[in-house]
């Protein structure tokens, strides 16, 4: 089992080198992820609770249902501060559901309302969407769960409760509802902002302050 997981991890790292022509045996096209990124970026202002992010959620679900064994949406109303709440929608896609040993791949698909395109996060979601075809056609020797989190940026400047900043609310809600399956994960891999090895990004104010 460990050999299969190790092979899977190596394969994933190779496929994440999306800007270099890496040969993949199923005819994977390097522009596939870019096509998904272009489509996701049409849903501008993907802020948690907005119509745009609901539309993006529906688009991701429609594409992932073509390949995943199971696609589920977890909707959770969360409190941003003492007076404001918002409904978050996490998307969980499962491949090879018969396997108990599983690998978790995750990203977020909401957009930061306080910074520019560097925090858009479409690239991570697009890459995982493109990998779904591979997981459907070839057995990596373990179960694969891909989760698209809403609510990473679901906070306001005053979104604190009892003095604690509220952040990554979608991931917290998902973890609370999936305590039974979490011990099955052999690895958890965060897929955020994949890019060319020489890519340069402008550092927004929040990243510069908190990261």
N, CA and C of each residue as an Amber inpcrd file, in Angstrom:
protein
   633
   0.8220000  -1.1920000   0.0000000   0.0000000   0.0000000   0.0000000
   0.8630000   1.2510000   0.0000000   1.9470000   1.2690000   0.8290000
   2.8210000   2.4220000   0.8900000   3.4940000   2.6640000  -0.4490000
   3.8300000   1.5760000  -1.1700000   4.4340000   1.7340000  -2.4900000
   3.4810000   2.4470000  -3.4350000   2.2050000   2.0420000  -3.4020000
   1.2170000   2.6890000  -4.2560000   1.0700000   4.1630000  -3.9170000
   1.0480000   4.4750000  -2.6260000   0.9140000   5.8610000  -2.2080000
   2.1370000   6.6700000  -2.6050000   3.3070000   6.0620000  -2.5020000
   4.5200000   6.7730000  -2.9000000   4.5070000   7.0440000  -4.3950000
   4.1000000   6.0440000  -5.1830000   4.0070000   6.2270000  -6.6320000
   3.0020000   7.3100000  -6.9790000   1.8840000   7.3120000  -6.2560000
   0.8730000   8.3370000  -6.4950000   1.4240000   9.7280000  -6.2090000
   2.1520000   9.8680000  -5.1080000   2.6830000  11.1800000  -4.7420000
   3.6650000  11.6850000  -5.7940000   4.5160000  10.7800000  -6.2900000
   5.4730000  11.1660000  -7.3310000   4.7380000  11.5770000  -8.5950000
   3.7030000  10.8170000  -8.9590000   2.9220000  11.1380000 -10.1510000
   2.2640000  12.5040000 -10.0140000   1.7080000  12.7730000  -8.8330000
   1.0480000  14.0560000  -8.6230000   2.0350000  15.2040000  -8.7760000
   3.2310000  15.0590000  -8.2150000   4.2270000  16.1250000  -8.3270000
   4.6210000  16.3540000  -9.7800000   4.7160000  15.2890000 -10.5530000
   5.0530000  15.4370000 -11.9730000   3.9420000  16.1500000 -12.7300000
   2.7030000  15.7720000 -12.4490000   1.5850000  16.3760000 -13.1680000
   1.3740000  17.8190000 -12.7790000   1.8350000  18.2100000 -11.5800000
   1.6920000  19.5910000 -11.1610000   2.6780000  20.5090000 -11.8830000
   3.6530000  19.9310000 -12.5800000   4.5640000  20.7450000 -13.3900000
   3.8710000  21.0770000 -14.6990000   2.7680000  21.8020000 -14.5960000
   1.8590000  21.9810000 -15.7300000   2.4370000  22.8320000 -16.8430000
   3.4600000  23.6440000 -16.5360000   4.0150000  24.5200000 -17.5660000
   5.0990000  23.8300000 -18.3780000   5.4870000  22.6340000 -17.9920000
   6.4510000  21.8660000 -18.7750000   5.7200000  20.6910000 -19.4020000
   6.0900000  20.2820000 -20.6200000   5.3830000  19.1960000 -21.3050000
   5.7110000  17.8450000 -20.7060000   5.0100000  17.4530000 -19.6480000
   5.2360000  16.1660000 -18.9930000   4.3650000  15.1100000 -19.6480000
   4.9430000  14.0430000 -20.1910000   4.1190000  13.0130000 -20.8350000
   3.3200000  12.2270000 -19.8080000   2.0270000  12.1080000 -20.0310000
   1.1440000  11.3340000 -19.1740000   0.4420000  10.3080000 -20.0450000
   0.3480000   9.0340000 -19.6090000  -0.0920000   7.9540000 -20.4990000
  -1.5260000   8.0190000 -20.9660000  -2.3560000   8.9100000 -20.4790000
  -3.7410000   8.9520000 -20.9330000  -3.9810000  10.1050000 -21.8990000
  -2.9290000  10.6880000 -22.4100000  -3.1150000  11.7860000 -23.3520000
  -3.5260000  13.0670000 -22.6650000  -3.0050000  13.2810000 -21.4690000
  -3.3270000  14.5070000 -20.7280000  -2.7430000  15.7090000 -21.4620000
  -3.5390000  16.7550000 -21.6060000  -3.0820000  17.9490000 -22.2870000
  -2.7840000  19.0350000 -21.2670000  -1.6160000  19.6490000 -21.4230000
  -1.1970000  20.6420000 -20.4460000  -2.0990000  21.8680000 -20.4240000
  -2.8130000  22.1130000 -21.5060000  -3.6830000  23.3010000 -21.5150000
  -5.0370000  23.0280000 -20.8780000  -5.2840000  21.7960000 -20.4360000
  -6.5680000  21.4550000 -19.8280000  -6.8080000  22.2990000 -18.5760000
  -5.7990000  22.3900000 -17.7020000  -5.9450000  23.1820000 -16.4840000
  -6.1500000  24.6560000 -16.8160000  -5.4670000  25.1300000 -17.8490000
  -5.6330000  26.5300000 -18.2370000  -7.0490000  26.8040000 -18.7240000
  -7.6460000  25.8380000 -19.4160000  -9.0280000  26.0050000 -19.8740000
  -9.9790000  26.1320000 -18.6800000  -9.7610000  25.2840000 -17.6580000
 -10.5990000  25.3760000 -16.4670000 -10.3770000  26.7030000 -15.7430000
  -9.1210000  27.1520000 -15.6800000  -8.8370000  28.4290000 -15.0190000
  -9.5390000  29.5820000 -15.7310000  -9.4960000  29.5590000 -17.0670000
 -10.1810000  30.6080000 -17.8320000 -11.6820000  30.6020000 -17.5380000
 -12.2560000  29.3940000 -17.4710000 -13.6980000  29.2980000 -17.2040000
 -14.0290000  29.7900000 -15.8010000 -13.2080000  29.4090000 -14.8090000
 -13.4700000  29.8370000 -13.4360000 -13.3410000  31.3440000 -13.2830000
 -12.4050000  31.9260000 -14.0060000 -12.1910000  33.3650000 -13.8720000
 -13.3010000  34.1950000 -14.5020000 -14.1940000  33.5380000 -15.2320000
 -15.3740000  34.2580000 -15.7220000 -16.3480000  34.5660000 -14.5910000
 -16.2150000  33.8020000 -13.5050000 -17.0590000  34.0700000 -12.3330000
 -16.3070000  35.0590000 -11.4510000 -16.3960000  36.3150000 -11.8100000
 -15.6600000  37.3470000 -11.0950000 -16.3100000  37.6360000  -9.7450000
 -15.5090000  38.1910000  -8.8480000 -15.9790000  38.5330000  -7.4990000
 -16.6250000  37.3220000  -6.8160000 -15.8760000  36.2150000  -6.7720000
 -16.3590000  34.9880000  -6.1450000 -16.2090000  35.0830000  -4.6220000
 -16.9690000  35.9670000  -4.0340000 -16.9210000  36.1430000  -2.5950000
 -17.9530000  35.2210000  -1.9480000 -17.6230000  34.6850000  -0.8100000
 -18.5300000  33.7680000  -0.1300000 -19.8870000  34.4220000   0.0920000
 -20.9410000  33.6870000  -0.2770000 -22.2890000  34.1880000  -0.1500000
 -22.8170000  34.9260000  -1.3640000 -21.9490000  35.1360000  -2.3720000
 -22.3670000  35.8780000  -3.5680000 -22.9930000  34.9490000  -4.5950000
 -23.7390000  35.5210000  -5.5360000 -24.2960000  34.7410000  -6.6350000
 -23.1770000  34.1540000  -7.4880000 -22.0730000  34.8990000  -7.6430000
 -20.9770000  34.4440000  -8.4830000 -20.3600000  33.1540000  -7.9610000
 -20.1900000  33.0420000  -6.6480000 -19.5710000  31.8210000  -6.1340000
 -20.5490000  30.6490000  -6.1890000 -21.8280000  30.9280000  -6.0850000
 -22.8220000  29.8560000  -6.2590000 -22.7800000  29.3370000  -7.6970000
 -22.6500000  30.2410000  -8.6570000 -22.5350000  29.8290000 -10.0620000
 -21.2470000  29.0350000 -10.2870000 -20.1540000  29.4690000  -9.6620000
 -18.8880000  28.7440000  -9.7830000 -19.0060000  27.3570000  -9.1640000
 -19.7070000  27.2640000  -8.0420000 -19.9410000  25.9610000  -7.4060000
 -20.6820000  25.0240000  -8.3460000 -21.7190000  25.5300000  -9.0080000
 -22.4960000  24.7090000  -9.9370000 -21.6330000  24.2580000 -11.1140000
 -20.7510000  25.1410000 -11.5860000 -19.8620000  24.7870000 -12.7060000
 -18.8800000  23.6900000 -12.2940000 -18.2510000  23.8420000 -11.1310000
 -17.3050000  22.8320000 -10.6650000 -18.0070000  21.4830000 -10.4920000
 -19.1830000  21.4960000  -9.8890000 -19.9210000  20.2460000  -9.6930000
 -20.2590000  19.5730000 -11.0130000 -20.6810000  20.3590000 -11.9970000
 -21.0650000  19.7700000 -13.2860000 -19.8710000  19.1260000 -13.9690000
 -18.6900000  19.7400000 -13.8420000 -17.4910000  19.1650000 -14.4580000
 -16.9990000  17.9460000 -13.6820000 -17.0070000  18.0030000 -12.3650000
 -16.4850000  16.9040000 -11.5590000 -17.3930000  15.6800000 -11.6230000
 -18.6780000  15.8840000 -11.8410000 -19.5860000  14.7330000 -11.9480000
 -19.3090000  13.8930000 -13.1950000 -18.5740000  14.4350000 -14.1430000
 -18.2270000  13.6620000 -15.3400000 -17.2270000  12.5660000 -15.0200000
 -16.4840000  12.6950000 -13.9150000 -15.3910000  11.7590000 -13.6330000
 -15.4370000  11.1580000 -12.2300000 -15.8980000  11.9000000 -11.2440000
 -15.8660000  11.4050000  -9.8630000 -16.9620000  10.3770000  -9.6220000
 -16.7180000   9.4590000  -8.6870000 -17.7410000   8.4920000  -8.2950000
 -18.8630000   9.1740000  -7.5230000 -18.4960000  10.1270000  -6.6920000
 -19.4620000  10.8300000  -5.8570000 -19.0840000  12.2970000  -5.7760000
 -20.0630000  13.1760000  -5.9170000 -19.8600000  14.6150000  -5.7180000
 -20.9160000  15.0870000  -4.7250000 -20.4620000  15.6760000  -3.6350000
 -21.3690000  16.1470000  -2.5930000 -21.0970000  17.6160000  -2.2980000
 -22.1380000  18.3470000  -2.0000000 -22.0140000  19.7410000  -1.5930000
 -22.4120000  19.8520000  -0.1290000 -21.5100000  20.3850000   0.6670000
 -21.7930000  20.6390000   2.0740000 -22.1010000  22.1170000   2.2330000
 -23.3260000  22.4310000   2.5800000 -23.7280000  23.8170000   2.8100000
 -23.7850000  24.0670000   4.3090000 -23.1790000  25.1440000   4.7330000
 -23.1460000  25.4670000   6.1590000 -23.2660000  26.9720000   6.3440000
 -24.1880000  27.3700000   7.1740000 -24.3190000  28.7860000   7.5200000
 -23.3790000  29.0740000   8.6730000 -22.4820000  30.0270000   8.4910000
 -21.5000000  30.3460000   9.5230000 -21.6250000  31.8160000   9.9090000
 -21.2040000  32.0950000  11.1040000 -21.2810000  33.4440000  11.6420000
 -19.9490000  34.1480000  11.4110000 -19.9640000  35.2550000  10.6650000
 -18.7440000  36.0140000  10.4160000 -18.4020000  36.9180000  11.5990000
 -19.4080000  37.5200000  12.1520000 -19.2160000  38.3440000  13.3400000
 -20.5120000  38.3380000  14.1370000 -20.6420000  39.2330000  15.0430000
 -21.8010000  39.2110000  15.9370000 -23.1170000  39.4950000  15.2200000
 -23.0490000  40.0910000  14.0330000 -24.2940000  40.4880000  13.3500000
 -24.4510000  39.9090000  11.9510000 -23.3880000  39.3480000  11.3550000
 -23.4350000  38.9320000   9.9500000 -23.1170000  37.4500000   9.7970000
 -23.9370000  36.7310000   9.0290000 -23.6940000  35.3250000   8.7200000
 -23.7150000  35.1310000   7.2120000 -23.1530000  34.0210000   6.7490000
 -23.1020000  33.7260000   5.3240000 -23.1730000  32.2140000   5.1440000
 -23.7580000  31.7640000   4.0430000 -23.8190000  30.3400000   3.7300000
 -22.6390000  29.9510000   2.8530000 -21.8570000  28.9760000   3.3020000
 -20.7000000  28.4780000   2.5640000 -21.0530000  27.1470000   1.9080000
 -20.4430000  26.8830000   0.7580000 -20.6740000  25.6290000   0.0270000
 -19.3450000  24.9650000  -0.2990000 -19.0110000  23.9050000   0.4400000
 -17.8380000  23.0930000   0.1210000 -18.2420000  21.9920000  -0.8550000
 -17.3230000  21.6230000  -1.7240000 -17.5820000  20.5700000  -2.7190000
 -16.6190000  19.4160000  -2.4670000 -17.1450000  18.2310000  -2.2230000
 -16.3120000  17.0530000  -1.9840000 -16.5370000  16.0480000  -3.1000000
 -15.4420000  15.6490000  -3.7540000 -15.4990000  14.7110000  -4.8880000
 -14.6700000  13.4840000  -4.5470000 -15.2820000  12.3060000  -4.6410000
 -14.6280000  11.0690000  -4.2280000 -14.3830000  10.1590000  -5.4300000
 -13.1730000   9.5810000  -5.4580000 -12.7690000   8.6370000  -6.4920000
 -12.3350000   7.3390000  -5.8090000 -12.6580000   6.1960000  -6.4320000
 -12.2850000   4.8930000  -5.8720000 -12.8180000   4.7530000  -4.4430000
 -14.1020000   4.8050000  -4.3220000 -14.7220000   4.8190000  -2.9970000
 -14.5840000   3.4940000  -2.2470000 -14.1850000   2.4140000  -2.9350000
 -14.0280000   1.1240000  -2.2670000 -12.7770000   1.0690000  -1.3940000
 -11.8160000   1.9440000  -1.6290000 -10.5870000   1.9440000  -0.8510000
 -10.8020000   2.6280000   0.4920000 -10.2740000   1.9970000   1.5360000
 -10.3100000   2.6560000   2.8480000  -9.1660000   3.6670000   2.9580000
  -7.9620000   3.2810000   2.5380000  -6.8260000   4.2050000   2.5720000
  -7.0120000   5.2520000   1.4890000  -6.9430000   6.5290000   1.8850000
  -7.2950000   7.5900000   0.9690000  -6.2700000   8.7250000   1.0260000
  -6.2780000   9.5330000  -0.0140000  -5.4490000  10.7360000  -0.0860000
  -6.3810000  11.9250000  -0.2870000  -6.1640000  12.9770000   0.4660000
  -6.9810000  14.1800000   0.3800000  -6.2240000  15.2750000  -0.3660000
  -6.8310000  15.7890000  -1.4260000  -6.3150000  16.9430000  -2.1610000
  -7.3150000  18.0720000  -1.9830000  -6.8460000  19.2530000  -1.6660000
  -7.8070000  20.3170000  -1.4040000  -7.2740000  21.6810000  -1.8290000
  -8.2180000  22.5520000  -2.0970000  -7.9280000  23.9390000  -2.4200000
  -9.1690000  24.7410000  -2.0510000  -9.1240000  26.0430000  -2.2330000
 -10.3410000  26.8350000  -2.0660000 -10.6810000  27.4920000  -3.3930000
 -11.9350000  27.8350000  -3.5460000 -12.3530000  28.4380000  -4.8110000
 -13.0120000  29.7910000  -4.6270000 -13.0560000  30.2710000  -3.3840000
 -13.5710000  31.6290000  -3.1790000 -12.4480000  32.6380000  -3.4040000
 -12.8210000  33.8630000  -3.5970000 -11.8860000  34.9220000  -3.9480000
 -11.7620000  35.9100000  -2.7990000 -10.5520000  36.4130000  -2.5810000
 -10.2930000  37.3590000  -1.5080000 -10.8600000  38.7280000  -1.8670000
 -11.8100000  39.2410000  -1.0960000 -12.3960000  40.5460000  -1.4250000
 -11.4760000  41.7190000  -1.1300000 -10.3130000  41.4500000  -0.5000000
  -9.4410000  42.5470000  -0.0890000  -8.1130000  42.5730000  -0.8200000
  -7.9820000  41.7980000  -1.8900000  -6.7380000  41.8410000  -2.6450000
  -7.0490000  41.5620000  -4.1010000  -5.9980000  41.5350000  -4.9240000
  -6.1880000  41.3830000  -6.3590000  -6.1080000  39.9550000  -6.8200000
  -5.7110000  39.7600000  -8.0750000  -5.7560000  38.4500000  -8.7170000
  -4.7920000  37.4490000  -8.1100000  -3.7770000  37.8960000  -7.3760000
  -2.8210000  36.9460000  -6.8030000  -3.4930000  36.0070000  -5.8230000
  -4.6130000  36.4140000  -5.2640000  -5.3230000  35.5640000  -4.2950000
  -6.5750000  34.9600000  -4.9020000  -6.6220000  34.8670000  -6.2130000
  -7.8490000  34.4130000  -6.8650000  -8.1090000  32.9390000  -6.6360000
  -7.0450000  32.1220000  -6.6030000  -7.1290000  30.6890000  -6.3050000
  -7.7750000  29.8540000  -7.4030000  -7.9970000  30.4210000  -8.5730000
  -8.5400000  29.6210000  -9.6650000  -7.5410000  28.5740000 -10.1410000
  -6.2470000  28.8410000  -9.9990000  -5.2480000  27.9130000 -10.5250000
  -5.2700000  26.5790000  -9.7810000  -5.3980000  26.6200000  -8.4520000
  -5.4500000  25.3730000  -7.6990000  -6.6920000  24.5630000  -8.0230000
  -7.8350000  25.2350000  -8.0770000  -9.0780000  24.5430000  -8.4150000
  -9.0150000  23.9880000  -9.8270000  -8.4550000  24.7610000 -10.7540000
  -8.3650000  24.3180000 -12.1480000  -7.4810000  23.0890000 -12.2820000
  -6.3570000  23.0580000 -11.5640000  -5.4720000  21.9010000 -11.6430000
  -6.1640000  20.6480000 -11.1160000  -6.8520000  20.7560000  -9.9910000
  -7.5380000  19.5860000  -9.4370000  -8.6730000  19.1290000 -10.3510000
  -9.3450000  20.0490000 -11.0020000 -10.3830000  19.6680000 -11.9570000
  -9.7850000  18.8920000 -13.1180000  -8.6080000  19.3170000 -13.5780000
  -7.9800000  18.6200000 -14.7000000  -7.4750000  17.2400000 -14.2930000
  -7.0400000  17.0860000 -13.0370000  -6.5620000  15.7840000 -12.5680000
  -7.6910000  14.7740000 -12.4070000  -8.9180000  15.2450000 -12.3120000
 -10.0380000  14.3260000 -12.0950000 -10.1570000  13.3090000 -13.2260000
  -9.8200000  13.7030000 -14.4310000  -9.8830000  12.7750000 -15.5580000
  -8.9110000  11.6190000 -15.3600000  -7.7110000  11.9330000 -14.8850000
  -6.7260000  10.8810000 -14.6600000  -7.2020000   9.9080000 -13.5920000
  -7.7120000  10.4380000 -12.4780000  -8.1410000   9.5740000 -11.3890000
  -9.3000000   8.6800000 -11.7990000 -10.1110000   9.1420000 -12.7370000
 -11.2380000   8.3490000 -13.2040000 -10.7960000   7.2190000 -14.1210000
  -9.7170000   7.4330000 -14.8660000  -9.3080000   6.4690000 -15.8800000
  -8.2350000   5.4980000 -15.4070000  -7.4660000   5.8670000 -14.4080000
  -6.4140000   4.9910000 -13.9060000  -6.5380000   4.8440000 -12.3890000
  -6.3460000   3.6400000 -11.8990000  -6.4360000   3.3630000 -10.4720000
  -5.0910000   3.6760000  -9.8200000  -5.0120000   4.7050000  -8.9780000
  -3.7420000   5.0340000  -8.3290000  -3.4170000   4.1400000  -7.1400000
  -4.2810000   3.1840000  -6.8440000  -3.9950000   2.2550000  -5.7530000
  -4.4740000   2.7330000  -4.3980000  -5.2800000   3.7820000  -4.3970000
  -5.8490000   4.2830000  -3.1460000  -7.0570000   5.1350000  -3.5050000
  -7.8410000   5.4790000  -2.5080000  -8.9520000   6.3730000  -2.7480000
  -8.4740000   7.8140000  -2.8190000  -9.1360000   8.6100000  -3.6370000
  -8.7980000  10.0180000  -3.7920000 -10.0260000  10.8570000  -3.4590000
  -9.8420000  11.8250000  -2.5850000 -10.8940000  12.8000000  -2.3020000
 -10.3720000  14.1880000  -2.6400000 -11.1190000  14.9020000  -3.4560000
 -10.7870000  16.2820000  -3.7940000 -11.8490000  17.1780000  -3.1670000
 -11.4020000  18.1570000  -2.3960000 -12.3350000  19.0730000  -1.7450000
 -12.0220000  20.5040000  -2.1820000 -13.0610000  21.1870000  -2.6500000
 -12.9750000  22.6010000  -2.9950000 -13.6510000  23.3710000  -1.8640000
 -12.8630000  24.1220000  -1.1130000 -13.3940000  24.8240000   0.0490000
 -13.9030000  26.2130000  -0.3250000 -15.0410000  26.5330000   0.2170000
 -15.5440000  27.9000000   0.2300000 -15.1470000  28.4900000   1.5890000
 -15.0600000  29.8000000   1.6720000 -14.9030000  30.4250000   2.9790000
 -13.4930000  30.5850000   3.4890000 -12.4730000  30.3770000   2.6410000
 -11.1250000  30.6940000   3.1150000 -11.0240000  32.1840000   3.4210000
 -11.6620000  32.9730000   2.5580000 -11.5980000  34.4300000   2.7170000
 -12.9100000  35.0110000   3.2240000 -13.7220000  34.2070000   3.8840000
 -15.0300000  34.6790000   4.3490000 -14.8760000  35.4280000   5.6600000
 -14.2710000  36.5760000   5.5510000 -14.1540000  37.4090000   6.7340000
 -14.2470000  38.8730000   6.3260000 -14.5860000  39.7050000   7.2600000
 -14.5880000  41.1430000   7.0560000 -13.5240000  41.7420000   7.9670000
 -13.2750000  43.0090000   7.8060000 -12.2580000  43.6330000   8.6420000
 -12.5730000  43.5070000  10.1250000 -13.8670000  43.3950000  10.4590000
 -14.2490000  43.2880000  11.8600000 -14.8440000  41.9210000  12.1790000
 -14.4840000  40.8930000  11.3630000 -15.1160000  39.5810000  11.5400000
 -14.4260000  38.7980000  12.6580000 -14.6460000  39.2120000  13.8520000
 -14.1140000  38.5170000  15.0130000 -15.2530000  38.1780000  15.9570000
 -15.0970000  37.0700000  16.6340000 -16.0330000  36.6820000  17.6860000
 -15.1960000  36.4430000  18.9390000 -15.4980000  37.1640000  19.9710000
 -14.7260000  37.1120000  21.2150000 -13.2480000  37.4150000  20.9700000
 -12.9960000  38.3050000  20.0130000 -11.6290000  38.7460000  19.7710000
 -10.8100000  37.8470000  18.8700000 -11.3950000  36.7290000  18.3780000
 -10.6390000  35.7920000  17.5390000 -11.0160000  36.0000000  16.0760000
  -9.9960000  36.1380000  15.2130000 -10.2360000  36.3230000  13.7850000
 -10.8540000  35.0580000  13.1990000 -11.8690000  35.2350000  12.3480000
 -12.5470000  34.1110000  11.7120000 -11.9630000  33.9260000  10.3130000
 -11.4210000  32.7690000  10.0330000 -10.8250000  32.5150000   8.7300000
 -10.9160000  31.0210000   8.4220000 -10.7410000  30.6600000   7.1390000
 -10.8150000  29.2540000   6.7030000 -12.0670000  28.5760000   7.2570000
 -13.1700000  29.2860000   7.1820000 -14.3970000  28.7870000   7.8050000
 -14.9460000  27.5670000   7.0870000 -14.7920000  27.5140000   5.7490000
 -15.2690000  26.3550000   5.0140000 -14.5170000  25.0970000   5.3990000
 -13.1980000  25.1890000   5.5210000 -12.3820000  24.0390000   5.8980000
 -12.7250000  23.5780000   7.3110000 -12.9500000  24.5260000   8.2130000
 -13.3200000  24.1510000   9.5770000 -14.6670000  23.4260000   9.6110000
 -15.6200000  23.9280000   8.8230000 -16.9370000  23.2910000   8.7800000
 -16.8410000  21.8910000   8.2020000 -16.0390000  21.7230000   7.1540000
 -15.8780000  20.4030000   6.5360000 -15.2480000  19.4240000   7.5340000
 -14.2240000  19.8690000   8.2470000 -13.5540000  18.9910000   9.2100000
 -14.5070000  18.5580000  10.3180000 -15.3560000  19.4600000  10.7590000
 -16.3180000  19.1210000  11.8080000 -17.2980000  18.0480000  11.3390000
 -17.6770000  18.0960000  10.0660000 -18.6750000  17.1550000   9.5510000
 -18.0740000  15.8460000   9.0470000 -16.7570000  15.7560000   8.9850000
 -16.1170000  14.5590000   8.4080000 -15.0750000  13.9590000   9.3430000
 -15.3630000  13.9800000  10.6260000 -14.4090000  13.4610000  11.6030000
 -14.1640000  11.9660000  11.4220000 -15.1660000  11.2400000  10.9370000
 -15.0110000   9.7880000  10.8100000 -14.0710000   9.4030000   9.6790000
 -14.0820000  10.1800000   8.5870000 -13.2650000   9.8070000   7.4370000
 -11.8450000  10.3420000   7.5260000 -11.6080000  11.3770000   8.3050000
 -10.2880000  12.0020000   8.3660000  -9.1800000  11.0160000   8.7390000
  -9.3850000  10.0750000   9.6800000  -8.3120000   9.1200000   9.9980000
  -7.9230000   8.2110000   8.8280000  -8.7460000   8.1270000   7.7980000
  -8.4190000   7.2800000   6.6430000  -7.3970000   7.9270000   5.7180000
  -7.1640000   9.2150000   5.8790000  -6.2600000   9.9070000   4.9600000
  -4.8050000   9.6240000   5.3150000  -4.0800000   9.0600000   4.3400000
  -2.6510000   8.8200000   4.4980000  -1.8490000  10.0940000   4.2470000
  -2.3760000  10.9200000   3.3460000  -1.7560000  12.2070000   3.0400000
  -2.8490000  13.2480000   2.8710000  -2.5170000  14.4810000   3.1940000
  -3.3640000  15.6160000   2.8580000  -2.5030000  16.6340000   2.1280000
  -2.8610000  16.9540000   0.8950000  -2.0250000  17.8080000   0.0480000
  -2.8050000  19.0640000  -0.3300000  -2.2820000  20.2030000   0.0780000
  -2.8880000  21.4770000  -0.2820000  -2.3780000  21.9030000  -1.6580000
  -3.2980000  22.2090000  -2.5520000  -2.9340000  22.6160000  -3.9150000
  -3.3510000  24.0720000  -4.0830000  -2.4070000  24.9700000  -3.8580000
  -2.6830000  26.4080000  -3.9270000  -1.7070000  27.0760000  -4.8930000
  -2.2090000  27.8430000  -5.7960000  -1.4010000  28.6710000  -6.6970000
  -0.2970000  27.9070000  -7.4280000  -0.5940000  26.7710000  -8.0670000
   0.4500000  26.1310000  -8.8730000   0.8330000  27.0340000 -10.0300000
   2.1180000  27.0520000 -10.3650000   2.5850000  27.9580000 -11.4110000
   3.9370000  27.4850000 -11.9070000   4.4460000  28.1300000 -12.9290000
   5.7760000  27.8680000 -13.4430000   6.8030000  28.1260000 -12.3580000
   7.9110000  27.3700000 -12.3940000   8.9220000  27.4810000 -11.3430000
   9.5280000  28.8760000 -11.2470000   9.4830000  29.6510000 -12.3260000
  10.0460000  31.0050000 -12.3100000   8.9760000  32.0850000 -12.2390000
   7.7590000  31.7060000 -11.8420000   6.6750000  32.6890000 -11.8000000
   6.9400000  33.7580000 -10.7430000   6.4630000  34.9560000 -11.0030000
   6.5840000  36.0700000 -10.0640000   5.1860000  36.5970000  -9.7460000
   4.9540000  36.9130000  -8.4850000   3.6550000  37.4020000  -8.0620000
   3.8170000  38.6920000  -7.2680000   2.8570000  39.5710000  -7.4290000
   2.8030000  40.7620000  -6.5960000   2.2610000  40.3600000  -5.2300000
   2.9230000  40.7760000  -4.1710000   2.4860000  40.4380000  -2.8220000
   1.4670000  41.4690000  -2.3680000   0.2360000  41.0080000  -2.1220000
  -0.7880000  41.9400000  -1.6620000  -0.5820000  42.2340000  -0.1820000
  -1.2790000  43.2410000   0.3020000  -1.0810000  43.7160000   1.6720000
  -1.3490000  42.6620000   2.7210000  -2.4370000  41.8970000   2.5700000
  -2.7580000  40.8670000   3.5560000  -1.6890000  39.7910000   3.6100000
  -1.2420000  39.3360000   2.4310000  -0.2060000  38.3100000   2.3860000
   1.0820000  38.8180000   3.0230000   1.4430000  40.0480000   2.7020000
   2.6640000  40.6120000   3.2310000   2.6180000  40.7180000   4.7560000
   1.4320000  40.9660000   5.2980000   1.2950000  41.1620000   6.7380000
   1.1870000  39.8440000   7.4920000   0.3920000  38.8900000   6.9350000
   0.0800000  37.6870000   7.6970000   0.9220000  36.4710000   7.3300000
   1.3930000  36.3910000   6.0850000   2.0690000  35.1620000   5.6340000
   3.5180000  35.1060000   6.1430000
